[in-house]
Coordinates of C-alpha atoms in Angstrom, one line a residue:
X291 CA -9.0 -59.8 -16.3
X292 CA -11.2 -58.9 -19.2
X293 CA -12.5 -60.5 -22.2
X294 CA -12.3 -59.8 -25.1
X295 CA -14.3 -60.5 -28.6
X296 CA -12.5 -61.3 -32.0
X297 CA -12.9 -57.9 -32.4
X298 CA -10.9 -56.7 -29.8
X299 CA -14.3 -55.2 -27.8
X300 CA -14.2 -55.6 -24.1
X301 CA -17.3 -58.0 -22.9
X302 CA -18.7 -56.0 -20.1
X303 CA -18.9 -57.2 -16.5
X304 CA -22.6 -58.2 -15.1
X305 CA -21.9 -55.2 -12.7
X306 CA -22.5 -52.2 -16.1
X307 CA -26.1 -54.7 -16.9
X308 CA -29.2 -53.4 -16.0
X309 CA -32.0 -56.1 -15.9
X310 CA -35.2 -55.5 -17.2
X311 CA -37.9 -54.6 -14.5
X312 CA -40.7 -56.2 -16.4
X313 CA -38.8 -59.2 -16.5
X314 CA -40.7 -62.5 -18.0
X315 CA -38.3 -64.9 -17.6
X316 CA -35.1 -67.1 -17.7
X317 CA -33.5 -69.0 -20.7
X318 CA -30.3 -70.9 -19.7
X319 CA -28.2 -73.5 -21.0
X320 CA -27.3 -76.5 -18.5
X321 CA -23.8 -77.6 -19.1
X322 CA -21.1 -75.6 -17.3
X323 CA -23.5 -72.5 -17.2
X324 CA -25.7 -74.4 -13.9
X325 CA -23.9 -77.3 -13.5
X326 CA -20.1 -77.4 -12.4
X327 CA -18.0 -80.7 -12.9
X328 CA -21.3 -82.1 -14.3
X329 CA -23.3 -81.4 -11.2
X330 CA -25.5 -78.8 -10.2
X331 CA -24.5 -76.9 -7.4
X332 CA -26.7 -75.7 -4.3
X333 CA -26.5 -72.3 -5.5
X334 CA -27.4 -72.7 -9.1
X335 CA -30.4 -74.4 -7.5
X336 CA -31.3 -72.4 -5.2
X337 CA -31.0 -69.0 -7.3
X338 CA -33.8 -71.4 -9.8
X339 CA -35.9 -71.6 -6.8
X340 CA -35.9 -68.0 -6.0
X341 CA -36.2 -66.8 -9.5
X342 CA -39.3 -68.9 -9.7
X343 CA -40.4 -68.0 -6.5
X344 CA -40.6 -64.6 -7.7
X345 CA -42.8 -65.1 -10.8
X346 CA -40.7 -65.6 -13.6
X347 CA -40.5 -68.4 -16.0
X348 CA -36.8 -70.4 -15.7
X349 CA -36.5 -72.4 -19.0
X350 CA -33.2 -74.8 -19.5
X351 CA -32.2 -75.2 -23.1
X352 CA -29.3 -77.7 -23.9
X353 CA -27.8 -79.9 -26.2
X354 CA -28.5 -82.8 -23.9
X355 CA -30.5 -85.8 -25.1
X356 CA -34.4 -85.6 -24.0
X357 CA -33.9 -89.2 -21.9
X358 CA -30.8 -87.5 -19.9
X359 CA -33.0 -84.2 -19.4
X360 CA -36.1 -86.2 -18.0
X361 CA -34.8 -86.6 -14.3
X362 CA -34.1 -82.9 -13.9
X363 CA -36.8 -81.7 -15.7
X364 CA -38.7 -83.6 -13.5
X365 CA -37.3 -82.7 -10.4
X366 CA -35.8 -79.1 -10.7
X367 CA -37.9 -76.1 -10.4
X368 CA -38.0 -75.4 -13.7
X369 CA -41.3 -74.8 -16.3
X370 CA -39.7 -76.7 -18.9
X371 CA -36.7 -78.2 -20.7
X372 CA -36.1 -78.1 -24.1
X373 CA -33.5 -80.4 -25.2
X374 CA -31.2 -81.5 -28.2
X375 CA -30.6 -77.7 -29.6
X376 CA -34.5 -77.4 -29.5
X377 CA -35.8 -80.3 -30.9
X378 CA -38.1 -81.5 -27.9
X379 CA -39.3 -80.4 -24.7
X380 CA -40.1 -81.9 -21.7
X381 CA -42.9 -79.9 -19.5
X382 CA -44.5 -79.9 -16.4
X383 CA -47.8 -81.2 -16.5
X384 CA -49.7 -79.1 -13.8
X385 CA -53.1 -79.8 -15.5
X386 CA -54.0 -76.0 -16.9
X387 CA -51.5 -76.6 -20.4
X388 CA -53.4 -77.6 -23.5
X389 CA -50.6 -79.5 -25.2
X390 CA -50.2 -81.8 -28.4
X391 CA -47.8 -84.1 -26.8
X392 CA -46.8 -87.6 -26.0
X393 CA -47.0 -88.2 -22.2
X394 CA -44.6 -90.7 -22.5
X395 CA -42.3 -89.3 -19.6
X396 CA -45.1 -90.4 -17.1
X397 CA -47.9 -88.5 -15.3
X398 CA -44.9 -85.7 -13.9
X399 CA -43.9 -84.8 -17.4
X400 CA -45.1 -84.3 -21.0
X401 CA -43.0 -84.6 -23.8
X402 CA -43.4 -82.5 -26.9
X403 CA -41.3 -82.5 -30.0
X404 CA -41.1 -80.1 -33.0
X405 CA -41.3 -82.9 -36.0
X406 CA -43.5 -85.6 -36.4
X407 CA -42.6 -89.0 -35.6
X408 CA -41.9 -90.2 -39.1
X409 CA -39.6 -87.8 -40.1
X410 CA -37.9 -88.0 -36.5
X411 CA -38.0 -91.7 -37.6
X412 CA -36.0 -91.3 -41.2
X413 CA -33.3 -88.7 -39.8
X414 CA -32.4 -91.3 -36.7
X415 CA -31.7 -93.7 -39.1
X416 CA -29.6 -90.5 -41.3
X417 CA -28.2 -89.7 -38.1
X418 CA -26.8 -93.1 -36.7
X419 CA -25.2 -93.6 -40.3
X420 CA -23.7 -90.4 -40.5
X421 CA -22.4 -91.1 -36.8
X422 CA -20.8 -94.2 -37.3
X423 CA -18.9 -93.1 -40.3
X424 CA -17.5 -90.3 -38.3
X425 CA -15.9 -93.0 -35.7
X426 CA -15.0 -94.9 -38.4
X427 CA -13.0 -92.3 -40.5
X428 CA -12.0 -89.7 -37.9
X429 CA -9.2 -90.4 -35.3
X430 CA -10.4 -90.1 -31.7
X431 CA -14.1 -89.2 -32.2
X432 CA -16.5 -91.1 -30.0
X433 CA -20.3 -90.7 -29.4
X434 CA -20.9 -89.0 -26.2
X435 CA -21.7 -91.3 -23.5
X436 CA -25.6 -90.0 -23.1
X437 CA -26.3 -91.0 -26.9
X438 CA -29.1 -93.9 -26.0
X439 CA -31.1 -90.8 -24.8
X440 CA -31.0 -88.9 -27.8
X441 CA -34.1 -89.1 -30.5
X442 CA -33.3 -86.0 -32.4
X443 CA -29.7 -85.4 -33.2
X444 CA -26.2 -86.9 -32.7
X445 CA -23.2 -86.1 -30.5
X446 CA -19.2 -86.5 -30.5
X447 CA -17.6 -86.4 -26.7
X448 CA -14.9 -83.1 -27.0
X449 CA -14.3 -82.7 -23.6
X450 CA -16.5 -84.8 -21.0
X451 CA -14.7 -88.2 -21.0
X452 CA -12.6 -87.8 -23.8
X453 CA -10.7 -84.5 -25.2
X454 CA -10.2 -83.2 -28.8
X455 CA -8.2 -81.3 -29.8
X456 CA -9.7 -78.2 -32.1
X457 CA -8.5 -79.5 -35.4
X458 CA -10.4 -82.9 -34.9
X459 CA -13.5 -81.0 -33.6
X460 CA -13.2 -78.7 -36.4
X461 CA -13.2 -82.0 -38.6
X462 CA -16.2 -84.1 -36.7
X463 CA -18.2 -80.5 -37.6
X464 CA -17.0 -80.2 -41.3
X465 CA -18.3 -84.4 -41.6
X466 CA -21.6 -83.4 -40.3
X467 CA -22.2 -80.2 -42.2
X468 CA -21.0 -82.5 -45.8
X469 CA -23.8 -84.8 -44.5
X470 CA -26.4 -81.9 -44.7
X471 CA -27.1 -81.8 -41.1
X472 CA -26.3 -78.7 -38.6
X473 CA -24.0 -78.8 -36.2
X474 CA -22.6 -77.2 -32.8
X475 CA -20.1 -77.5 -30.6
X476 CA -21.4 -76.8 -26.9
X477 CA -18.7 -76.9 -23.7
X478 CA -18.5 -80.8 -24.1
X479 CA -20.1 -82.3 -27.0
X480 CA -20.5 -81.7 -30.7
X481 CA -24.1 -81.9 -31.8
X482 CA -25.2 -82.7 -35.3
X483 CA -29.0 -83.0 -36.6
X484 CA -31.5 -82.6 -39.2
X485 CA -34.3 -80.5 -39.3
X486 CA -34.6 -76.4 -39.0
X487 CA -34.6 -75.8 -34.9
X488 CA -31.7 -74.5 -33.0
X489 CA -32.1 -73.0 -29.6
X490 CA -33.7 -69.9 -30.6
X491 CA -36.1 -71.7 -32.2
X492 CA -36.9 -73.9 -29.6
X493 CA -37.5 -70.8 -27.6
X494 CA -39.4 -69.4 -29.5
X495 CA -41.6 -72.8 -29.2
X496 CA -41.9 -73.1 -26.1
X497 CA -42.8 -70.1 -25.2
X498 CA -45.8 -70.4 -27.9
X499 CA -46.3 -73.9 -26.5
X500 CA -46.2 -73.1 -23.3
X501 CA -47.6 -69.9 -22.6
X502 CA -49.5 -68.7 -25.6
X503 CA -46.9 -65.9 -26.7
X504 CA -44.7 -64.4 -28.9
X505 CA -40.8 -65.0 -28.0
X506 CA -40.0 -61.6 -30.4
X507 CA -42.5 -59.7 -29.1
X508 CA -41.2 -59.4 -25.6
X509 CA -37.3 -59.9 -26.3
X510 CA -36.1 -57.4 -24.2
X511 CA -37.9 -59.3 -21.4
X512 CA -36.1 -62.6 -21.1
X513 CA -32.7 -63.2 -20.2
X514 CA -30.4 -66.1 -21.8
X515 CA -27.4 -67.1 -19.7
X516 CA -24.9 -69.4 -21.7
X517 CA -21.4 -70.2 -21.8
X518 CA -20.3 -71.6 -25.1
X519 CA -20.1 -71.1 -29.2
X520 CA -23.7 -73.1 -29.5
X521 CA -25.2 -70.3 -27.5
X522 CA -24.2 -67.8 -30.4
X523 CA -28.1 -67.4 -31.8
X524 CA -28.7 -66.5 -28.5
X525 CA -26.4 -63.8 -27.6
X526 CA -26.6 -62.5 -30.9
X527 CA -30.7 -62.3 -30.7
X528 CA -31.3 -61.5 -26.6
X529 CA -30.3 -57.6 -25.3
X530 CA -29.9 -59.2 -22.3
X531 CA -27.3 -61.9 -22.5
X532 CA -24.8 -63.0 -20.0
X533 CA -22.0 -65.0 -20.3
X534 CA -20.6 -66.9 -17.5
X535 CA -16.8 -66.4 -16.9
X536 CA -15.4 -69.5 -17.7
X537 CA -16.8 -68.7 -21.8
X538 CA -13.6 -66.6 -21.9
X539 CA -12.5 -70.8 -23.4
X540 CA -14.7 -69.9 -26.6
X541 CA -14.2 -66.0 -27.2
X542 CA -12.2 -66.7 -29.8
X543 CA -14.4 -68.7 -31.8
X544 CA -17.6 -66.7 -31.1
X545 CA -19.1 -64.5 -33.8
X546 CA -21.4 -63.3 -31.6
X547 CA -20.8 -62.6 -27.5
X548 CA -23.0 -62.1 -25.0
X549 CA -23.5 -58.3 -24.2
X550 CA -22.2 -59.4 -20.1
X551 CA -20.4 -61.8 -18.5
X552 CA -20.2 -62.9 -14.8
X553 CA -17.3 -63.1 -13.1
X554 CA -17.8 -66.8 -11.1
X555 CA -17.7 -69.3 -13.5
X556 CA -20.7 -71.9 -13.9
X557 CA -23.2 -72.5 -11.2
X558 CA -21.7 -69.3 -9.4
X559 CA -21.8 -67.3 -12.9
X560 CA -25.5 -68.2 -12.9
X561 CA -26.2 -67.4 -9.4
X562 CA -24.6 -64.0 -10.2
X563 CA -27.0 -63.6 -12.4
X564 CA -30.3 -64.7 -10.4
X565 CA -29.2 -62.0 -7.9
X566 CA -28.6 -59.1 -10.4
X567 CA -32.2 -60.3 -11.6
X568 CA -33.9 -60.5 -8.1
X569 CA -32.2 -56.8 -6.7
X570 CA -33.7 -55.5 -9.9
X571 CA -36.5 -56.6 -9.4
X572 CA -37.1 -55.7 -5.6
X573 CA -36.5 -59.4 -4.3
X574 CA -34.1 -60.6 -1.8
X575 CA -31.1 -62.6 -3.5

């Protein structure tokens, strides 16, 4: 059935899109927009594989930690990951990239962050204070299970191991935002940091970090596939946004939707996508 925005406009299906012909590349969030039941399927990999088969960038951006993002960074076929709502990246060092990084991830990776280590220093120690208090004072919030990976912002388990309901979620986000931090609530976790990035800003980095370019000045050339309400910068910002199905959870929170939605949910959603992209294109999905 359709969706529908708080406004009562129909999201439209991926079938009215048109993809861009001079397409650059792929933005996508990880978490139920790739992965299903916290895997990445076949599909969702393969469609990665064919999209950068054919020339385009493919560019993960999630709310996952930087440690939990390392292995797949490192072993998807993927340019880069930027991780924690755009705080850091991890790239793949192929030897022509002239980065200011720590190669800390090993000789496959290079690991790149947007502040310097002593302010990321002073807001973990904000951060982990501002946590604890929260598991202290609300009922039911816990840190999400992947929080020795993170370096550059916090995160309360919604709905990976343990479920909130949307009155304590809505609490945990009021408690970081009284702290002076941002906060987000993606498909499983609520994510709460200091600092200016978000995940329009951390594309907009990497793409200057990566490839030498402006992210504004060629909009209408990337795609952003996401599924949730910490995707809203990005549908709001990219002409060409999908949705997978399964965002139909969030429609009513989201201020801004994505222009299209698929109609598989998660990996399939994003496979949807990959073929729109590649028949446009002239590529066999």
């Amino acid at each position: 059935m359709p969706l529908h925005s708080p406004n009562d406009e129909t999201l439209q299906t991926l079938a009215a899109w048109q993809p861009p012909t001079a397409i650059a590349g792929v933005f996508t969030d990880i978490d139920d927009t790739l992965t299903t039941e916290g895997a990445i399927t076949g599909d969702a990999l393969a469609a990665i594989a064919a999209l950068k088969a054919a020339g385009l960038q493919v560019i993960p951006i999630t709310g996952r930690p930087v440690g939990w993002s390392e292995p797949f960074a490192a072993a998807w076929p993927v340019d880069a990951i930027v991780a924690e709502n755009g705080a850091a990246a991890l790239v793949a060092n192929h030897g022509q990239i002239g980065l200011q990084h720590n190669q800390d991830a090993g000789s496959v990776l290079s690991k790149i962050y947007q502040q310097g280590a002593e302010t990321r220093a002073r807001n973990y120690a904000r951060m982990q204070a501002v946590l604890a208090q929260i598991e202290r004072e609300v009922p039911g919030a816990r840190r999400a299970t992947d929080s020795a990976g993170r370096e550059c912002d916090i995160a309360i388990d919604h709905s990976e191991f343990v479920h909130l309901p949307q009155a304590t979620i809505d609490q945990v986000v009021e408690r970081m935002r009284a702290a002076g931090m941002h906060a987000t609530v993606s498909s499983i976790h609520i994510n709460g940091w200091f600092g200016d990035h978000n995940k329009l800003e951390g594309a907009r980095w990497i793409v200057r970090a990566l490839l030498g370019r402006d992210l504004d000045a060629e909009m209408g050339r990337w795609v952003y596939v996401g599924d949730s309400t910490n995707d809203q910068l990005m549908f709001e910002r990219f002409a060409h946004s999908v949705g997978v199905a399964n965002i139909a959870r969030f429609v009513p929170q989201l201020r801004h939707r994505p222009r299209f939605v698929t109609q598989g949910e998660r990996g399939a959603g994003f496979t949807e996508v990959a073929r729109a992209i590649l028949s446009t294109i002239g590529q066999v999905p």
